Short mmCIF file of C-alpha atoms and ligand atoms in Angstrom, two decimals:
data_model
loop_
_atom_site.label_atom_id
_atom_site.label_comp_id
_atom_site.label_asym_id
_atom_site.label_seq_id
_atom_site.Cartn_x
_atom_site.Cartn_y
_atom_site.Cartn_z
CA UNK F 7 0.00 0.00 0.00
CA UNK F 8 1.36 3.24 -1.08
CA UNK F 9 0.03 4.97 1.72
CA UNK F 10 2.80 3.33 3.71
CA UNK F 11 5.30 5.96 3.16
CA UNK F 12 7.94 7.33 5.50
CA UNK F 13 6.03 10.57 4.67
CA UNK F 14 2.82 9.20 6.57
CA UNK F 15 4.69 9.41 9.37
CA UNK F 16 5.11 12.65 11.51
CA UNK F 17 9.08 13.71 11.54
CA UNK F 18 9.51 13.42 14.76
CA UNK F 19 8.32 9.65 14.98
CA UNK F 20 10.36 9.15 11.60
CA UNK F 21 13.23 10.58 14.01
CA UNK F 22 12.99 8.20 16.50
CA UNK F 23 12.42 5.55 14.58
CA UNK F 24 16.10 5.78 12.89
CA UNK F 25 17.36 6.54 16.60
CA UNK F 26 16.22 3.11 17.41
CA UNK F 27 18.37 1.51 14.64
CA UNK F 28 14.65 0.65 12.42
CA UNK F 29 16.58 0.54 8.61
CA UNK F 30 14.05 0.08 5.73
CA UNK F 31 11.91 2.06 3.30
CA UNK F 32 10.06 -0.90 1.69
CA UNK F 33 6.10 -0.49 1.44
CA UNK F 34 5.83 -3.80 3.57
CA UNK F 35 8.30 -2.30 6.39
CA UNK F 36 6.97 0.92 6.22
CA UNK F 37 3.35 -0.31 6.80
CA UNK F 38 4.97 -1.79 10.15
CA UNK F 39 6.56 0.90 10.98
CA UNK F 40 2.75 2.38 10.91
CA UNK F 41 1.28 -0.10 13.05
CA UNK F 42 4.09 0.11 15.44
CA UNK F 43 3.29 3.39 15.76
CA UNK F 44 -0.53 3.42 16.22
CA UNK F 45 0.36 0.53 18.89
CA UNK F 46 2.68 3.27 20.93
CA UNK F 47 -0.17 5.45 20.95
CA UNK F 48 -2.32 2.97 22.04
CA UNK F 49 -2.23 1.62 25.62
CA UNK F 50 -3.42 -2.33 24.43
CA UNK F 51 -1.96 -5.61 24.46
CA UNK F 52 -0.19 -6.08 21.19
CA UNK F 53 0.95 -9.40 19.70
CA UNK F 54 4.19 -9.44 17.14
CA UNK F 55 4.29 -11.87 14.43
CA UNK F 56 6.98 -12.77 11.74
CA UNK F 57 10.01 -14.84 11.78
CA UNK F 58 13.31 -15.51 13.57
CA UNK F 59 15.45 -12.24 13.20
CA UNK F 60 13.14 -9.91 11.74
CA UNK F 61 12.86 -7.23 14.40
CA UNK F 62 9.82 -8.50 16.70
CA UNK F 63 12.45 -7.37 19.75
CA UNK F 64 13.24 -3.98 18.33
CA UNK F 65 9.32 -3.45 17.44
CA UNK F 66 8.34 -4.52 20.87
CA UNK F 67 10.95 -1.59 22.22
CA UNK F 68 9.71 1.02 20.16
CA UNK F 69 6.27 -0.01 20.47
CA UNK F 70 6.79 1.27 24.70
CA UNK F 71 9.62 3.53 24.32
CA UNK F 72 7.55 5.85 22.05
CA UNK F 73 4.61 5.20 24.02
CA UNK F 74 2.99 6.93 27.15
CA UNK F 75 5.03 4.21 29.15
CA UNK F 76 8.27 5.09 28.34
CA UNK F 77 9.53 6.31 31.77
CA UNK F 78 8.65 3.14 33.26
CA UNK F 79 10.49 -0.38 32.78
CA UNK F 80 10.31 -2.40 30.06
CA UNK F 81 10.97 -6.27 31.08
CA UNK F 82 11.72 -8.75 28.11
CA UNK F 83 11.09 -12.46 29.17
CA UNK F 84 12.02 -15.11 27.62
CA UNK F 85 8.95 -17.54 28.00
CA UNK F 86 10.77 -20.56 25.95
CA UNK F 87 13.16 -20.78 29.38
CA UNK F 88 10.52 -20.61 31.57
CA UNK F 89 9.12 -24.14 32.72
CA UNK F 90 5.84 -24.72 33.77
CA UNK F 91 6.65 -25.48 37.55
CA UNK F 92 8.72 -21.54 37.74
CA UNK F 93 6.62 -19.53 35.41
CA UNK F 94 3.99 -18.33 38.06
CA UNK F 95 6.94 -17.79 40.59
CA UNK F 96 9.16 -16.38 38.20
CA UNK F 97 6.09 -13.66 36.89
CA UNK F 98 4.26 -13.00 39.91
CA UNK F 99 7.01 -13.78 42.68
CA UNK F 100 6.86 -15.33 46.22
CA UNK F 101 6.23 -14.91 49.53
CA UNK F 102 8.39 -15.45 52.46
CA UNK F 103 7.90 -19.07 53.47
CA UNK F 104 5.65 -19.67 50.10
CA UNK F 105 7.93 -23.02 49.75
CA UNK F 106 10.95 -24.59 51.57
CA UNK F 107 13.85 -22.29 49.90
CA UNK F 108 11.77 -19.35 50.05
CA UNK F 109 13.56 -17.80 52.79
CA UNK F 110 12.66 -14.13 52.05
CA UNK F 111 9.59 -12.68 49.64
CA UNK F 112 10.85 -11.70 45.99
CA UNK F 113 8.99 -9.85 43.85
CA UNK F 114 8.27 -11.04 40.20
CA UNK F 115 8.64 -9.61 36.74
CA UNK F 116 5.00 -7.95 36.59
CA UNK F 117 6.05 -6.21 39.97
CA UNK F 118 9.26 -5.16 38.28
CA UNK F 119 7.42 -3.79 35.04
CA UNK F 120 4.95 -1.94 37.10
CA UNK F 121 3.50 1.13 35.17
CA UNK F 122 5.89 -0.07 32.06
CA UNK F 123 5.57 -3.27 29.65
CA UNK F 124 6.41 -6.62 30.17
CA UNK F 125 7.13 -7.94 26.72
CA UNK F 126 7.12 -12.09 26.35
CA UNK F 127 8.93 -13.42 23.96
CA UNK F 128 8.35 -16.90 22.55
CA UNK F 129 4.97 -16.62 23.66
CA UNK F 130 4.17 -20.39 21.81
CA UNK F 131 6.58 -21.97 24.38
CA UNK F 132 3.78 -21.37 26.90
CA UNK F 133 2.60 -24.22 28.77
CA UNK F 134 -1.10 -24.97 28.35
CA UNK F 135 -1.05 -24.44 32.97
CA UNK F 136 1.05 -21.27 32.37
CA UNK F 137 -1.58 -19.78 29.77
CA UNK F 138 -4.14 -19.63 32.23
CA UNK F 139 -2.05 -18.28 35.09
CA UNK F 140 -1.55 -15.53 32.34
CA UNK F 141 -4.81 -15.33 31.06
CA UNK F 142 -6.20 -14.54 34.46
CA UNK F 143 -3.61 -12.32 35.38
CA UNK F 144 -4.63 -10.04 31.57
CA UNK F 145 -8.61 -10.41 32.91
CA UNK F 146 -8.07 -9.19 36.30
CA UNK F 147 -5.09 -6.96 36.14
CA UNK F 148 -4.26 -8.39 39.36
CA UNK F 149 -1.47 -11.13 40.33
CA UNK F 150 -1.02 -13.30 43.72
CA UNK F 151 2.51 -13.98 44.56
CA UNK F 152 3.06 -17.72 45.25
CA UNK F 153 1.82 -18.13 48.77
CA UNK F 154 0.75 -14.53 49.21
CA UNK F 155 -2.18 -13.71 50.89
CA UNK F 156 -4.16 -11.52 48.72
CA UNK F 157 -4.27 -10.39 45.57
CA UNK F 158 -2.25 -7.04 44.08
CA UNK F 159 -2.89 -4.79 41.58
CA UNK F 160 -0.80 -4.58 38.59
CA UNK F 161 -0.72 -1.61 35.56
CA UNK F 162 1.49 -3.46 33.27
CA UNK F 163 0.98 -3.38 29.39
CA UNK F 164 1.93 -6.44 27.77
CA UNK F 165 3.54 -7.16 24.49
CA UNK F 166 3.79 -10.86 23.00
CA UNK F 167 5.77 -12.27 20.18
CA UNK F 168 6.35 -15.34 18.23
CA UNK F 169 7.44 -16.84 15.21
CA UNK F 170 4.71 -19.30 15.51
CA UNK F 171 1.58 -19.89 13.90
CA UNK F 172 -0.84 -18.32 16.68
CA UNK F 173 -3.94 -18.57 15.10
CA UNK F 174 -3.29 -21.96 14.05
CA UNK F 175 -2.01 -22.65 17.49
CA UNK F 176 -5.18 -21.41 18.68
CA UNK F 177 -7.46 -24.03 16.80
CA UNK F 178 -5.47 -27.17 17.36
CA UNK F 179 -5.88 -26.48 20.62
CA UNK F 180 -1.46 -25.93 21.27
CA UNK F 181 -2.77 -22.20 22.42
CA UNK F 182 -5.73 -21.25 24.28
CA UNK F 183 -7.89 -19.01 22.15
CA UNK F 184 -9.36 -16.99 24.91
CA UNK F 185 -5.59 -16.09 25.43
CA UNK F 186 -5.26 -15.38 22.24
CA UNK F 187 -7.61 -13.60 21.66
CA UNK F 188 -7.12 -11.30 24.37
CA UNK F 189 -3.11 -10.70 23.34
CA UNK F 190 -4.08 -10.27 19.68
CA UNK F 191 -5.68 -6.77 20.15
CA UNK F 192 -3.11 -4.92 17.99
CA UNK F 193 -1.42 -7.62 15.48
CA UNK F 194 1.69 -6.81 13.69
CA UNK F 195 3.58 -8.25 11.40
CA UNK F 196 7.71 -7.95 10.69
CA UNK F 197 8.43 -9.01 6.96
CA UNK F 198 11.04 -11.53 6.52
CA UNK F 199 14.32 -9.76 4.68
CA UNK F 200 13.08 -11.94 1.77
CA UNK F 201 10.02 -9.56 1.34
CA UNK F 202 11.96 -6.48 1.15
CA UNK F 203 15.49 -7.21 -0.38
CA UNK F 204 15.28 -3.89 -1.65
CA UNK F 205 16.05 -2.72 1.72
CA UNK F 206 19.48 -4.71 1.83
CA UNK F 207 21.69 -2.09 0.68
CA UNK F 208 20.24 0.27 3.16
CA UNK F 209 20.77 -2.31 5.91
CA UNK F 210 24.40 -3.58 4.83
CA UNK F 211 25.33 0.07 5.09
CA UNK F 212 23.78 0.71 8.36
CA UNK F 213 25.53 -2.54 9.60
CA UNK F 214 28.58 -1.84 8.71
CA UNK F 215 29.02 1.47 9.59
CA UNK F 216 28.53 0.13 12.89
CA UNK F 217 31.11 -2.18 12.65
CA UNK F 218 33.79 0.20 11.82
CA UNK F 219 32.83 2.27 14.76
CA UNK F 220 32.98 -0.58 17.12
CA UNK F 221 36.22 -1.67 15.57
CA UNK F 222 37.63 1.59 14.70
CA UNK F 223 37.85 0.76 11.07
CA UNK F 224 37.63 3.66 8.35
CA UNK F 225 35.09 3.66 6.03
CA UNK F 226 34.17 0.67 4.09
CA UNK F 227 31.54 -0.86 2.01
CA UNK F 228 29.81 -3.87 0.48
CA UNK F 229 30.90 -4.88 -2.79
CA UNK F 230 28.02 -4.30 -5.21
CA UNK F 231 28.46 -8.36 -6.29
CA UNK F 232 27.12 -9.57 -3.36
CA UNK F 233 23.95 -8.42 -4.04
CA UNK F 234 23.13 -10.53 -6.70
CA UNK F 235 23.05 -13.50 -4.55
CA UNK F 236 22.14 -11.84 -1.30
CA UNK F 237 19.10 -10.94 -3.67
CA UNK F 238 18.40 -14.23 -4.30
CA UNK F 239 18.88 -15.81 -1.08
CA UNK F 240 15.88 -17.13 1.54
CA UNK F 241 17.77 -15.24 4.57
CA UNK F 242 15.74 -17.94 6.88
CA UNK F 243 17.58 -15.83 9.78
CA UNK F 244 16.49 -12.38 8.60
CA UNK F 245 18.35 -9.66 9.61
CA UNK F 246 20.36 -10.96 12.33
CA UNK F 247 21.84 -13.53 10.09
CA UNK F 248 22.54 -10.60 7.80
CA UNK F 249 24.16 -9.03 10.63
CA UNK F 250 26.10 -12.63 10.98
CA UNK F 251 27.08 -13.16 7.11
CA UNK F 252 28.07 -8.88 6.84
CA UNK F 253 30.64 -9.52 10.09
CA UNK F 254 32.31 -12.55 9.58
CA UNK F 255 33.09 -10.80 5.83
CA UNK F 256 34.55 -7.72 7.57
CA UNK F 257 36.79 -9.17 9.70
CA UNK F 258 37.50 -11.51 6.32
CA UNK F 259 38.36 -9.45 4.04
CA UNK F 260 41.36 -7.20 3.30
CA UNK F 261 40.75 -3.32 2.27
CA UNK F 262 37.71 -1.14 2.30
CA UNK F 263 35.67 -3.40 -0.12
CA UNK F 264 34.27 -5.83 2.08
CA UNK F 265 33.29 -9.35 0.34
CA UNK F 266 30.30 -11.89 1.28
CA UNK F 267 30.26 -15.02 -0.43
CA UNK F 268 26.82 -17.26 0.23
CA UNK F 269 26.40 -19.85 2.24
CA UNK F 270 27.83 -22.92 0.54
CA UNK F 271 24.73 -25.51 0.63
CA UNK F 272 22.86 -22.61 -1.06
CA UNK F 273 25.18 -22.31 -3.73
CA UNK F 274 25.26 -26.08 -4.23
CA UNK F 275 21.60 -25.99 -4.42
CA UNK F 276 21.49 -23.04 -6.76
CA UNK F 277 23.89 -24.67 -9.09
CA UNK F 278 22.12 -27.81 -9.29
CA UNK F 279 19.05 -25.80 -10.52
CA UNK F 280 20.39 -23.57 -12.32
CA UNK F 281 17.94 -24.45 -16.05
CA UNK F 282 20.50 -22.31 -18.30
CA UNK F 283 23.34 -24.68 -17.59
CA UNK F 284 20.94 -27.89 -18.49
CA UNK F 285 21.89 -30.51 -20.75
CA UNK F 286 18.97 -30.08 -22.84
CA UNK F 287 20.24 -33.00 -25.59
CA UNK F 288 18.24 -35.54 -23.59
CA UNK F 289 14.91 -36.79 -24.13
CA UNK F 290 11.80 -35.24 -22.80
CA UNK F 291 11.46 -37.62 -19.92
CA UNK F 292 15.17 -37.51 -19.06
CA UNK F 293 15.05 -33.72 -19.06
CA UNK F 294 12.18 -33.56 -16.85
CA UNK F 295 13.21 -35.51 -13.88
CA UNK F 296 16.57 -34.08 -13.81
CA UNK F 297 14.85 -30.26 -13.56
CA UNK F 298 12.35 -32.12 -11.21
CA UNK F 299 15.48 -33.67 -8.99
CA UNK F 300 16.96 -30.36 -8.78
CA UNK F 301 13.93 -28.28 -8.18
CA UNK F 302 13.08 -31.28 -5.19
CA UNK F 303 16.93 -30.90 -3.86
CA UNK F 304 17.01 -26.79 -3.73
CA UNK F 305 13.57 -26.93 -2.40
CA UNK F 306 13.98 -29.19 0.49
CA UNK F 307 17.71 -27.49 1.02
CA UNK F 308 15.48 -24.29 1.97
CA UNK F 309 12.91 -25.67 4.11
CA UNK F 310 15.63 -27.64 6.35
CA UNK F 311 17.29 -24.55 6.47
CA UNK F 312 14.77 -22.25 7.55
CA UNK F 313 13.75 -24.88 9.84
CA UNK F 314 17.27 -25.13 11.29
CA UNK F 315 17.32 -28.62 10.20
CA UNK F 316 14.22 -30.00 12.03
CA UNK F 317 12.21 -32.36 9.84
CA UNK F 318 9.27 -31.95 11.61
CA UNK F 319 8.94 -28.28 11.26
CA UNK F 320 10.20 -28.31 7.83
CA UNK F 321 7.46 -31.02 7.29
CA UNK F 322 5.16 -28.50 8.89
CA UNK F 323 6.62 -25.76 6.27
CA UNK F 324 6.41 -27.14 2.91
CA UNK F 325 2.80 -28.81 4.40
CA UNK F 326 4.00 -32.83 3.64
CA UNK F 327 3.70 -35.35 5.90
CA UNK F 328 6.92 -35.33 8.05
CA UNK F 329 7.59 -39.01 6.35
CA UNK F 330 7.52 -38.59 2.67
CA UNK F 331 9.60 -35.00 3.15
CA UNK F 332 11.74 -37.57 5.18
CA UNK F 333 11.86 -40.03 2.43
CA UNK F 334 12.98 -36.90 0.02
CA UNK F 335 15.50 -35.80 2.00
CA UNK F 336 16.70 -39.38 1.92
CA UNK F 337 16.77 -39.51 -1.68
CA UNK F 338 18.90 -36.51 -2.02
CA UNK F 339 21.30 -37.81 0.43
CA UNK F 340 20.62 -34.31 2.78
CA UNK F 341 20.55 -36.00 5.51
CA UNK F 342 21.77 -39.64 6.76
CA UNK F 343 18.91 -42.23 7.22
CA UNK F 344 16.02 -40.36 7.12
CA UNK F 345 12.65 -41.50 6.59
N1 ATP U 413 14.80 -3.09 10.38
C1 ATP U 413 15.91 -3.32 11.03
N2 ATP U 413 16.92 -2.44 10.93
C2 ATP U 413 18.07 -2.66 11.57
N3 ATP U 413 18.32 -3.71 12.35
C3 ATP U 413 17.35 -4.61 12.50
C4 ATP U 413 16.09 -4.48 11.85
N4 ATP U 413 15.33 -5.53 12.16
C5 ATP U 413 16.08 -6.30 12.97
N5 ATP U 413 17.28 -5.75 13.18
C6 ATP U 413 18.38 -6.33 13.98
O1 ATP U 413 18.33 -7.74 13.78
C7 ATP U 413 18.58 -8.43 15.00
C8 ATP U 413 17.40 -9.29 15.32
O2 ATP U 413 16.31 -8.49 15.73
P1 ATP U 413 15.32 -8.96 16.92
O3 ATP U 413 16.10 -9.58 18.04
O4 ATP U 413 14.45 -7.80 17.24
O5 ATP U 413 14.53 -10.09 16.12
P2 ATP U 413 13.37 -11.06 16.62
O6 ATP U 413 12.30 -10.97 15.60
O7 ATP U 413 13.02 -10.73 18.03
O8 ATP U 413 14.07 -12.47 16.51
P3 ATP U 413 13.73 -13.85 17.32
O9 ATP U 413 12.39 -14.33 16.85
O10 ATP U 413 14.83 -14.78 16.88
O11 ATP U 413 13.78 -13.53 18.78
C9 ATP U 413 18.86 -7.35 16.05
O12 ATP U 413 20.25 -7.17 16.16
C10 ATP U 413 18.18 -6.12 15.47
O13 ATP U 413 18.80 -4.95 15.93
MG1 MG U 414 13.32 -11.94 19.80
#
């Protein structure tokens, strides 16, 4: 949507947007950028969607640091290290005596985030017990600590995140939908880097003008040939493995053109598809299932990796049962003795 320019947004907020390190100008970024606004101005649970390394962190940040909470903490928890039997404790804290190490009271993270924004992260890693000690806590604004007597009140925003599919969660019954429902007031979405590649340069630049700062380099730069593979490329990591690849290249290479070459699986994978190349004095049949073969290999290289190599998930992905995408990844000899 065109609407989605920078120039929808008031200077100032533009301003602090590039303050808080946000690099991007495509339409689908920009349109975040919008809602991440409209959340900050708005004093609601919000929920952030979109993949591994695309920003949910920096969006949650903005979201209270440009909103009317912004003098008051803002608590990141991890809920993917939180186990069911510690996650009440660990939120709402303890009383003296509330169990046999409890040798003093503590308070808990919503205590510590009072009048500010407790943001949880990996909110899919939930435990089904743990999503209703939260969902009553969002209903009633109020939280017991662990052998407490009464009740307390808490004014604590809350901002989720996941990578997950929440909705979908929600219906197979993985995620309550009550809960749901009641963090998914403001959704947002981060594109993956694969959405806006156009933004790359823009980011590489940022990126590494921060390296040379921290490593008191003097100005360098990306060599304009990377891009044509970076353009290419499924960046299953998003922006922090950008950050990753753009690093490990400046401490690499020697003088103020920096180099990146891709990651080598994807260039295997890219040269085995790679139609222009073909042997095209075959028959029709012949041709077919060696385009086929290669098209199966590059496909299945980019689901493992964007599923960090979990069959399961990349099962869940490219929507096969996990045992034929097994049996695939057999064929192609990815992986040893899978089914
Ligand atoms: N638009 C952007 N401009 C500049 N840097 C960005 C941008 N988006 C993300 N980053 C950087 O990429 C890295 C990953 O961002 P962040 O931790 O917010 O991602 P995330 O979505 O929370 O990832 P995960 O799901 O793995 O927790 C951080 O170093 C962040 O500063
Ligand atoms: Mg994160």
């Amino acid at each position: 949507m065109n609407t989605h320019t920078f120039k929808a947004l008031d200077p100032t907020v533009r301003d602090a947007f590039i303050k808080m390190n946000f690099i991007g100008e495509s339409a689908l970024f920009l349109r975040s950028l919008c809602q991440i606004e409209k959340a900050a101005k708005h004093d609601v649970a919000a929920l952030l969607l979109g993949e591994t390394g695309t920003g949910k962190e920096l969006a949650a940040r903005a979201i209270h640091y440009m909103g009317s909470r912004a003098s008051h903490p803002f608590i990141p928890v991890n809920c993917g290290a939180l186990p069911e039997d510690i996650f009440e404790n660990e939120l709402f804290g303890h009383a003296q005596g509330a169990y046999t190490d409890a040798k003093k009271s503590q308070s808990g993270l919503v205590a510590q985030a009072q009048g500010g924004t407790l943001f949880l992260d990996e909110i899919d890693a939930l435990s089904l017990k743990s999503q209703v000690a939260l969902l009553r806590f969002l209903q009633d604004h109020q939280f017991k600590p662990l052998g407490a007597q009464g009740y307390e009140d808490a004014n604590v925003r809350l901002i989720a995140a996941t990578n997950a599919d929440l909705a979908a969660l929600s219906v197979s019954g993985e995620f309550r939908e009550d809960l749901y429902y009641r963090l998914n007031i403001m959704q947002i979405t981060m594109p993956s880097l694969r959405e806006r590649v156009d933004d790359l340069p823009l980011l590489a630049d940022h990126l590494i003008r921060r390296f040379c700062v921290e490593y008191g380099e003097d100005e360098r730069f990306l060599s304009v040939q990377c891009y044509t593979w970076m353009r290419q490329y499924s960046w299953p990591g998003n922006v922090r493995e950008l950050e990753n690849f753009l690093l490990r290249g400046f401490l690499e290479s020697e003088g103020p053109s920096i180099i990146v070459p891709p990651p080598r699986q994807w260039e295997e994978a890219n040269q085995q598809i790679n139609i222009s190349g073909m042997n095209w004095d075959t028959d029709y049949n012949e041709a077919k299932s060696l385009i086929i073969g290669a098209f199966e290999k590059s496909y299945l290289m980019h689901v493992l990796l964007k599923a960090d190599g979990n069959v399961t998930r990349a099962a869940r992905l490219a929507g096969k049962e996990r045992r034929s995408l097994g049996k695939l990844i057999k064929k192609h000899g990815l992986r040893e003795g899978e089914e």
